PDB file of C-alpha atoms in Angstrom:
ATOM      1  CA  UNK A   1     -45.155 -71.663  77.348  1.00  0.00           C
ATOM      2  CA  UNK A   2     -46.111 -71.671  73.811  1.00  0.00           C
ATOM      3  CA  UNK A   3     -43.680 -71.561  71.188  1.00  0.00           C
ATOM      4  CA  UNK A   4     -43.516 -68.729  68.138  1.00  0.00           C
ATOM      5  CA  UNK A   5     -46.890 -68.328  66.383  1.00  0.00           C
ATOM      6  CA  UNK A   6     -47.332 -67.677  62.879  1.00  0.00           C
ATOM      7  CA  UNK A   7     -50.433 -67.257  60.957  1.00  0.00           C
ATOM      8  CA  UNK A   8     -51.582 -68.060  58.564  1.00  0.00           C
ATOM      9  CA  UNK A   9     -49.745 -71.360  57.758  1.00  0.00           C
ATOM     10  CA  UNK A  10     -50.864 -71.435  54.027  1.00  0.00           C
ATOM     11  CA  UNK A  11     -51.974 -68.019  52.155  1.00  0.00           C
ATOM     12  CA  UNK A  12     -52.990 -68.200  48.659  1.00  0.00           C
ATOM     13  CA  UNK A  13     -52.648 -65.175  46.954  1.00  0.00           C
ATOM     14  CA  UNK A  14     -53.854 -63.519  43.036  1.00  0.00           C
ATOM     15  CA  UNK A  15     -50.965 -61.488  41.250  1.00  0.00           C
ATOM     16  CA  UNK A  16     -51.507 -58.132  42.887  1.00  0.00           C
ATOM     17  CA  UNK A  17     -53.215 -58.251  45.963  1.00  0.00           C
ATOM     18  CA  UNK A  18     -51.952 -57.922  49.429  1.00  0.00           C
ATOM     19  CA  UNK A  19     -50.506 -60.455  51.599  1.00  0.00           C
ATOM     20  CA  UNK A  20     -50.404 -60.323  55.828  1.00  0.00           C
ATOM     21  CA  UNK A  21     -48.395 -62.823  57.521  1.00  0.00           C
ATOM     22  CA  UNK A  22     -48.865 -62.289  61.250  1.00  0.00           C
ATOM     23  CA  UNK A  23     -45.742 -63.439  64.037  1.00  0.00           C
ATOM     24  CA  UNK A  24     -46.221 -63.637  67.727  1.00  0.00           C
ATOM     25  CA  UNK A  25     -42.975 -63.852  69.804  1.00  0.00           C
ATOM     26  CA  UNK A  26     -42.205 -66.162  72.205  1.00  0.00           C
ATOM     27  CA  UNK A  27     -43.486 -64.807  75.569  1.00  0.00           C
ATOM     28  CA  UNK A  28     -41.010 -62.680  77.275  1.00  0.00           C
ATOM     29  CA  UNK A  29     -39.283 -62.382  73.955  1.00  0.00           C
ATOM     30  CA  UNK A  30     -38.698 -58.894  71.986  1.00  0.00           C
ATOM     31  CA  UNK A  31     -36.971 -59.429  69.353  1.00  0.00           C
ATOM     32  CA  UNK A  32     -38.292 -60.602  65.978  1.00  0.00           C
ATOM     33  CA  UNK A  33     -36.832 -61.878  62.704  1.00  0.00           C
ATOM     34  CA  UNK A  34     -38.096 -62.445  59.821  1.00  0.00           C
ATOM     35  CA  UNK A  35     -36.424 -65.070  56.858  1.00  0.00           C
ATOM     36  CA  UNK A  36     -37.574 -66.196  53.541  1.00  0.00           C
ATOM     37  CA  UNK A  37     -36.806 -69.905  52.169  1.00  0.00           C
ATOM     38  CA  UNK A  38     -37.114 -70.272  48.338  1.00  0.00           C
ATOM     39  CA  UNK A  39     -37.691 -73.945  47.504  1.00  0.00           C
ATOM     40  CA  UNK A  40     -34.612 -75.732  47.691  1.00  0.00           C
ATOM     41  CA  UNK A  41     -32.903 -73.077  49.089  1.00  0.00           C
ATOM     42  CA  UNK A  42     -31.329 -71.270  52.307  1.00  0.00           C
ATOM     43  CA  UNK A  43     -32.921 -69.488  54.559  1.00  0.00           C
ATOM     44  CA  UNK A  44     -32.722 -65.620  53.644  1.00  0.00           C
ATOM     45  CA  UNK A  45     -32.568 -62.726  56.141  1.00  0.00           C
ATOM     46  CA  UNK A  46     -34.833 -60.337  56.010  1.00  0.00           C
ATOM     47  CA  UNK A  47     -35.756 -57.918  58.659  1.00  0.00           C
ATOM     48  CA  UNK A  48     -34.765 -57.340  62.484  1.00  0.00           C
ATOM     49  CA  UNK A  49     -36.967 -55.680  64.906  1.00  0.00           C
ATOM     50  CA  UNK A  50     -37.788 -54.792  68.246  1.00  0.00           C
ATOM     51  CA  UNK A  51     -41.024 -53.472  69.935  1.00  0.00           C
ATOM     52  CA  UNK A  52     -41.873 -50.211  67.673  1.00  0.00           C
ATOM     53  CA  UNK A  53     -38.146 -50.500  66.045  1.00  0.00           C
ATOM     54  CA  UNK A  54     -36.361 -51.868  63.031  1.00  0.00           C
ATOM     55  CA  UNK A  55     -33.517 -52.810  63.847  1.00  0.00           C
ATOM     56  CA  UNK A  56     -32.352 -54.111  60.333  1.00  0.00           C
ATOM     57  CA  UNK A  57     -33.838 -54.024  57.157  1.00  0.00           C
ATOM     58  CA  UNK A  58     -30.824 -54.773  54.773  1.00  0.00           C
ATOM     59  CA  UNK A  59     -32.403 -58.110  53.866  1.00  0.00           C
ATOM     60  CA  UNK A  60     -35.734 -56.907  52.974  1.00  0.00           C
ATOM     61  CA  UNK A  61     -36.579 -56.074  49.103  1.00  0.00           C
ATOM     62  CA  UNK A  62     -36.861 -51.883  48.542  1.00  0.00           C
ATOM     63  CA  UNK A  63     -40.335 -51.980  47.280  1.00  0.00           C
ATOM     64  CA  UNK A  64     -43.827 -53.501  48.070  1.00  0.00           C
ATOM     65  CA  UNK A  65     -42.368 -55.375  51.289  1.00  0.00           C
ATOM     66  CA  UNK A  66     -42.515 -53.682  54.955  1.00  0.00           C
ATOM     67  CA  UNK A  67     -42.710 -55.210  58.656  1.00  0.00           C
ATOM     68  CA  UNK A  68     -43.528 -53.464  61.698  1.00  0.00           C
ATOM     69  CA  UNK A  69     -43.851 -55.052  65.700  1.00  0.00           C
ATOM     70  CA  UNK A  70     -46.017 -52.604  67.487  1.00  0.00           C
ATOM     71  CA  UNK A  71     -45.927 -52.115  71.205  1.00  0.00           C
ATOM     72  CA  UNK A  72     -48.898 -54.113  71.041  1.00  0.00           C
ATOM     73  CA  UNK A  73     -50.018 -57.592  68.974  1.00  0.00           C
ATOM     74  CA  UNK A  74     -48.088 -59.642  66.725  1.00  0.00           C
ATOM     75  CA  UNK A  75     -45.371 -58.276  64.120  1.00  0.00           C
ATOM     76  CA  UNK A  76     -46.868 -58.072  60.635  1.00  0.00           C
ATOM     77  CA  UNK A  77     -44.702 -58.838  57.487  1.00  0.00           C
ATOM     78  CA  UNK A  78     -46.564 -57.042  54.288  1.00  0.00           C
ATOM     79  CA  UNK A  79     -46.461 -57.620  50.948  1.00  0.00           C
ATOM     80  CA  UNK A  80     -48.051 -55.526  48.716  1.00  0.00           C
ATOM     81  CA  UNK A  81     -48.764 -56.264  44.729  1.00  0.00           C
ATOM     82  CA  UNK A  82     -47.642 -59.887  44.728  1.00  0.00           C
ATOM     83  CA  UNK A  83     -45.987 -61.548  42.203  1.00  0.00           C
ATOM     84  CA  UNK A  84     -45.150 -65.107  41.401  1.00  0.00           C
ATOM     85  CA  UNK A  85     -41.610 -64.835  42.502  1.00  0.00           C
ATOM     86  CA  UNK A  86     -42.765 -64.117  45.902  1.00  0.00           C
ATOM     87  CA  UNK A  87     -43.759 -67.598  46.451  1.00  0.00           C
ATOM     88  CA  UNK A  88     -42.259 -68.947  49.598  1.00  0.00           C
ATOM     89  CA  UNK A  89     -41.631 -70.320  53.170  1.00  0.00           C
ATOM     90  CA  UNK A  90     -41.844 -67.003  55.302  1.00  0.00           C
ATOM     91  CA  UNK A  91     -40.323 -67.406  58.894  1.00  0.00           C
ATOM     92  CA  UNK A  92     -40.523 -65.443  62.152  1.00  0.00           C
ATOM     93  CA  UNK A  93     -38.051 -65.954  64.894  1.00  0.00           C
ATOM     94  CA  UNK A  94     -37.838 -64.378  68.108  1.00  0.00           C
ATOM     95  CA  UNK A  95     -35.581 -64.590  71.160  1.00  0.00           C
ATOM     96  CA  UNK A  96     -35.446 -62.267  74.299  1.00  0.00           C
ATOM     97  CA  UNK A  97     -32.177 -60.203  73.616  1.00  0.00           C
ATOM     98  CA  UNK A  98     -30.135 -58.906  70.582  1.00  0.00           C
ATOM     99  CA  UNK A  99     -27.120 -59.307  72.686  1.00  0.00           C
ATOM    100  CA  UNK A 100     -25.680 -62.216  74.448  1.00  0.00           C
ATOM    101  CA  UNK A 101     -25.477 -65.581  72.606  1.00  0.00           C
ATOM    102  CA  UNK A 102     -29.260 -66.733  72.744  1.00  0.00           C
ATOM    103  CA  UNK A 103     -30.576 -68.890  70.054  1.00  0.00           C
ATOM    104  CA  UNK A 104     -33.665 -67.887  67.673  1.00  0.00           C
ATOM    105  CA  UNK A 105     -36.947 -69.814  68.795  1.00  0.00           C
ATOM    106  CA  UNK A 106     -38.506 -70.137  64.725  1.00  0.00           C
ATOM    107  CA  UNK A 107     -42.638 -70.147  64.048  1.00  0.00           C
ATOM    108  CA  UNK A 108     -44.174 -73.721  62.062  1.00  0.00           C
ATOM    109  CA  UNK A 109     -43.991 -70.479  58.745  1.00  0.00           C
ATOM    110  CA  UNK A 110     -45.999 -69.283  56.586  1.00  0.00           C
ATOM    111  CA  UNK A 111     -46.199 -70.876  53.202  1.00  0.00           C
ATOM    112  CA  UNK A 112     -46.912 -67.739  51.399  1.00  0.00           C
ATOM    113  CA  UNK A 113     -48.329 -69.204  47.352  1.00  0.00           C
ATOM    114  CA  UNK A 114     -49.122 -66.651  44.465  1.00  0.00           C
ATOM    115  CA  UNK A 115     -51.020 -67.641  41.206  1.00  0.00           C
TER     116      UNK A 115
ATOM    117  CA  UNK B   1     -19.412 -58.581  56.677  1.00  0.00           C
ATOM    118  CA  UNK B   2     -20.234 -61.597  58.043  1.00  0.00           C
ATOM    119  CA  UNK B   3     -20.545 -64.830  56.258  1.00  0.00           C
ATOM    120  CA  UNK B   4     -21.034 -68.715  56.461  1.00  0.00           C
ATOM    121  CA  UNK B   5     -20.569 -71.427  54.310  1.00  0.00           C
ATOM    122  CA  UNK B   6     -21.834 -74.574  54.152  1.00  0.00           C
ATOM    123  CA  UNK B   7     -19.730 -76.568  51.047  1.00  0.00           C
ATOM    124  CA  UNK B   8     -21.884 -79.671  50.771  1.00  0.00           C
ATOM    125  CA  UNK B   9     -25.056 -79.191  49.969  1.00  0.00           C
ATOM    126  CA  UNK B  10     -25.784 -82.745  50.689  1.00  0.00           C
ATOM    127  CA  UNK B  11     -24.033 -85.547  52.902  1.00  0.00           C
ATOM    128  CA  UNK B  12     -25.213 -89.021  52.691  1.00  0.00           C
ATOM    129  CA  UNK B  13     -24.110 -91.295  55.214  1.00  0.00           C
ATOM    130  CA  UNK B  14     -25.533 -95.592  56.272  1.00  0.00           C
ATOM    131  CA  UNK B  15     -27.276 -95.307  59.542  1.00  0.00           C
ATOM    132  CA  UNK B  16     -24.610 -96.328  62.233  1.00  0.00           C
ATOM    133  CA  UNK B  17     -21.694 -94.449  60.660  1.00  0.00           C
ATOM    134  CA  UNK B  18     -20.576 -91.603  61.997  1.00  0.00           C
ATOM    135  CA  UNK B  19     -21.610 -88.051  59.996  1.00  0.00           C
ATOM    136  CA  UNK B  20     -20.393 -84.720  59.561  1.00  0.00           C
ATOM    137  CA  UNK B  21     -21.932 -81.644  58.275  1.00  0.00           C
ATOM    138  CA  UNK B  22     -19.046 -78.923  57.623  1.00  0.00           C
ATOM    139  CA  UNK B  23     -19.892 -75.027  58.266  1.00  0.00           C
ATOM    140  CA  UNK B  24     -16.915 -72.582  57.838  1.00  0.00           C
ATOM    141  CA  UNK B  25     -17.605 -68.501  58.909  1.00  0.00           C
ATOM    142  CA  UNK B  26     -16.342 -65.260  58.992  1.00  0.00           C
ATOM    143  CA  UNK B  27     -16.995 -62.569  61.437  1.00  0.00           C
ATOM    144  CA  UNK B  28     -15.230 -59.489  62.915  1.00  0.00           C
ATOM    145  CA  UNK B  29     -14.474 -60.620  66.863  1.00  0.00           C
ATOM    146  CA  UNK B  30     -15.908 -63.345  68.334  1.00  0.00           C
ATOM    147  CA  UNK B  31     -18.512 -64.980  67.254  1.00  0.00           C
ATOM    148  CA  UNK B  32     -21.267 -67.087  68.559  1.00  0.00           C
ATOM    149  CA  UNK B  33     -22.005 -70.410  66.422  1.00  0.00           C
ATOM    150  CA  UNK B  34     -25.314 -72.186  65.853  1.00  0.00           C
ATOM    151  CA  UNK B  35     -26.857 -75.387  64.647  1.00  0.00           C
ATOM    152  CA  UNK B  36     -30.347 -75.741  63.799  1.00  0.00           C
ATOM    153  CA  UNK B  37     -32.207 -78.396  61.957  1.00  0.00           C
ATOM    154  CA  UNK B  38     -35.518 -78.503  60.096  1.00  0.00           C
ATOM    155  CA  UNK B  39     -37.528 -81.188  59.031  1.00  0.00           C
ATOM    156  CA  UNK B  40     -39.737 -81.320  56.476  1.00  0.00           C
ATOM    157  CA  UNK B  41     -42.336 -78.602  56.633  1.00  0.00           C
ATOM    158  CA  UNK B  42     -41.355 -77.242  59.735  1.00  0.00           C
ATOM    159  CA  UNK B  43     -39.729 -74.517  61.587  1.00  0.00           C
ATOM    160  CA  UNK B  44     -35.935 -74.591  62.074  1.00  0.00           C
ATOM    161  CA  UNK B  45     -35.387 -76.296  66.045  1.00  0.00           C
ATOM    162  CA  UNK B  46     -32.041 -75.095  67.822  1.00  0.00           C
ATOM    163  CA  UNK B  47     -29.625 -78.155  68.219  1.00  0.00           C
ATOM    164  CA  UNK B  48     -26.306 -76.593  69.744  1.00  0.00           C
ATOM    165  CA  UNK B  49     -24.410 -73.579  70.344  1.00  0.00           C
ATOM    166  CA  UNK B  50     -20.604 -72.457  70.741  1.00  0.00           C
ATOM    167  CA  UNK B  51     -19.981 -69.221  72.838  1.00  0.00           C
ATOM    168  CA  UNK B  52     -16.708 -69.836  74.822  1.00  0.00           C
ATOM    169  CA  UNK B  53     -14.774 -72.402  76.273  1.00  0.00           C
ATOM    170  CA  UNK B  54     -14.443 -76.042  75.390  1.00  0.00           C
ATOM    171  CA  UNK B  55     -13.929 -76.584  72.190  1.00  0.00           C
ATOM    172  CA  UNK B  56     -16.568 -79.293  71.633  1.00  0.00           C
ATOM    173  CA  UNK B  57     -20.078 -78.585  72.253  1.00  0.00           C
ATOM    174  CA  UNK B  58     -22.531 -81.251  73.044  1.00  0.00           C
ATOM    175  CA  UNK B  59     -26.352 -80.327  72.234  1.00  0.00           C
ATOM    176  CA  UNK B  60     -29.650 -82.207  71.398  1.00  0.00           C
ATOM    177  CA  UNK B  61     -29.726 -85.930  69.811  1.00  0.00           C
ATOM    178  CA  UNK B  62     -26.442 -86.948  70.611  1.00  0.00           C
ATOM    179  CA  UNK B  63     -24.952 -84.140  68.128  1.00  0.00           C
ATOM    180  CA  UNK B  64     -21.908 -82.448  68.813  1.00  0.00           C
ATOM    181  CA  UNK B  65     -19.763 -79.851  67.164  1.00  0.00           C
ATOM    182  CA  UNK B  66     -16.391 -78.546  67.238  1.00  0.00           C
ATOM    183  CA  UNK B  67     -15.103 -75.169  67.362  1.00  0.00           C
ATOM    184  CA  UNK B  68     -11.977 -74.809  65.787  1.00  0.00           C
ATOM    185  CA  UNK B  69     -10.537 -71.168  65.623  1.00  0.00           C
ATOM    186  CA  UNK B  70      -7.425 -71.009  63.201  1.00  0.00           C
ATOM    187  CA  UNK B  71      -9.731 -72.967  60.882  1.00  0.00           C
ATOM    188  CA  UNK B  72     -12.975 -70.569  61.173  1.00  0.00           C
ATOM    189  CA  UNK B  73     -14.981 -73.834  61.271  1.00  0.00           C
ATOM    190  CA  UNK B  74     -18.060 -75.631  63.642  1.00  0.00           C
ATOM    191  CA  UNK B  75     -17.899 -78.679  61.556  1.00  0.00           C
ATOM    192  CA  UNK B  76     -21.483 -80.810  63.130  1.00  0.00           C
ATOM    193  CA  UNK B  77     -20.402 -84.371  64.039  1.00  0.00           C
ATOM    194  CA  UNK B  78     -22.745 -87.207  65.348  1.00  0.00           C
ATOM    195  CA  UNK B  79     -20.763 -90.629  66.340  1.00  0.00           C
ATOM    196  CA  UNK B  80     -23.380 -92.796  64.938  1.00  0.00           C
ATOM    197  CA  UNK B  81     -26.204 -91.929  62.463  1.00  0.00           C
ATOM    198  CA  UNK B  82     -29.968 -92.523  62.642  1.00  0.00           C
ATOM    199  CA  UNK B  83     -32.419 -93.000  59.812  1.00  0.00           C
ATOM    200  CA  UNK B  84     -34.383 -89.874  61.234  1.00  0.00           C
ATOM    201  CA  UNK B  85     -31.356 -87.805  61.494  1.00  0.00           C
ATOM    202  CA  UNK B  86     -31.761 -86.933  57.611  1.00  0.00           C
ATOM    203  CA  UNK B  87     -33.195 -83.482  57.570  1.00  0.00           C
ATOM    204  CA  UNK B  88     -31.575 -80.080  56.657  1.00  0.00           C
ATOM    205  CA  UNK B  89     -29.344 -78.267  58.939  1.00  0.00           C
ATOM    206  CA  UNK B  90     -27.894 -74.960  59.285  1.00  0.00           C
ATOM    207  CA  UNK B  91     -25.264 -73.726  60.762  1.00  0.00           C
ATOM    208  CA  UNK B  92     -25.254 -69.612  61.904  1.00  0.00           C
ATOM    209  CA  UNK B  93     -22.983 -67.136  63.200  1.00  0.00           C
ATOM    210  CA  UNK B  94     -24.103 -64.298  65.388  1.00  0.00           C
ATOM    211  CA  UNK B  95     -21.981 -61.386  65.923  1.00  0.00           C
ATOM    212  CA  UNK B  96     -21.516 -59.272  68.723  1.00  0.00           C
ATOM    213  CA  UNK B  97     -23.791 -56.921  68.106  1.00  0.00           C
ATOM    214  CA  UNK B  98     -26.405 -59.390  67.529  1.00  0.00           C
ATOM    215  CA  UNK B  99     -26.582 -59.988  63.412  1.00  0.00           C
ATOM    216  CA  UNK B 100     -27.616 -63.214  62.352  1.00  0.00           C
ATOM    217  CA  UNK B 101     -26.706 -65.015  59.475  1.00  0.00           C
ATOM    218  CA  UNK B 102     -27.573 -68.119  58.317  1.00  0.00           C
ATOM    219  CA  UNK B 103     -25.325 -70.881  55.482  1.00  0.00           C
ATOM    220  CA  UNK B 104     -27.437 -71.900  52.826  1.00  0.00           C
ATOM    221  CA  UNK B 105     -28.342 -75.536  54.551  1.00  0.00           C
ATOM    222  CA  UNK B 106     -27.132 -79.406  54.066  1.00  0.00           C
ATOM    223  CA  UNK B 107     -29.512 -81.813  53.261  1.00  0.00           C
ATOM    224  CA  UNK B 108     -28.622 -84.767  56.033  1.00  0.00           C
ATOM    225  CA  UNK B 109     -29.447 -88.467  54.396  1.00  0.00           C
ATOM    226  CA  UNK B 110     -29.532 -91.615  56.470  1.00  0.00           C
ATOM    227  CA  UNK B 111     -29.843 -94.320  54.534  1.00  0.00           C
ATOM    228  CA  UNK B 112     -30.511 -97.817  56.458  1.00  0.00           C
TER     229      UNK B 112
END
């Protein structure tokens, strides 16, 4: 059974262009977070969903930043006109239920670096 | 809203001794109470949980934690340290209507 699967691992990105970090669940597992670690920092909530739904977005910055988990394929975290402060560790988590006291299963990350 | 903190950001401890890592929370109700741990480049790995019951929980690599209520703490105890025990950890608190949140971390460091 293969654990959470995030890709890229590393993603170099210019000022301004787009970056796509891609999160498959656990199998069997619907519900997906998504954190941000800052060097030498905590880990940051950012968004909740489920299949087609977000759940919670009160982590997630108001502009250039969206997620989505389609019935289908991976959940996509997007961030649009990067800038340098948007260098970081980006992780996906997923378990099978939002209720209930099941731990989050966390992706290797996404190491997300803008120059 | 829910909270946890994590006072130390770093504990060092000589490998044999025992350690703890201190977590203290706030939630509405009861809560549910993680540890996880991440090494160095790498996801966070589930170590232990409390949900109900006993008040000490035993989970992966000999760690253990207790749940102490009037306190609002799930202080992370291991009886004797290893060398690759030093990592960060974080402790969590889910609520009842399934809302995560994570402390800030504690950077674990063994020293032999």
């Amino acid at each position: 059974n293969a654990g959470v699967m995030q890709n890229p691992r590393h993603l170099v990105r210019r000022r301004g262009q787009e970056a796509r970090l891609r999160c498959s669940p656990m199998k069997g597992h619907s519900h997906v977070y998504w954190y941000r670690q800052l060097p030498e920092e905590g880990l940051k909530f950012m968004v909740y969903l489920q299949k087609e739904n977000i759940i919670d977005e009160s982590g997630m910055p108001k502009e250039r930043f969206s997620a989505e988990f389609p019935k289908e394929g991976p959940s996509i975290l997007r961030i649009q006109q990067v800038v340098r402060g948007d260098s970081a560790a980006y992780f996906c988590a997923s378990s099978p239920n939002d209720r209930g006291p099941y731990e989050q299963y966390f992706g290797p990350g996404t190491r997300l670096t803008v120059t | 809203a829910q909270s946890v903190a994590q006072p130390e950001d770093q504990v060092n401890v000589a490998e044999g001794n025992p350690l703890t890592v201190k977590c203290t929370y706030s939630v509405s109700g009861n809560p549910y109470l993680f540890w996880y741990v991440q090494y160095p480049n790498r996801g966070l790995q589930f170590l232990l949980k409390y949900i109900t019951g006993d008040n000490l929980v035993k989970g992966s690599y000999g760690f253990e934690a207790e749940f102490n209520k009037s306190q609002t703490s799930f202080h992370l105890k291991k009886p004797s340290a290893l060398v690759s025990d030093s990592a960060l950890y974080f402790c969590a608190v889910r609520d009842r209507a399934g809302k995560s949140t994570f402390g800030d971390g504690t950077t674990l460091t063994v020293k032999p």
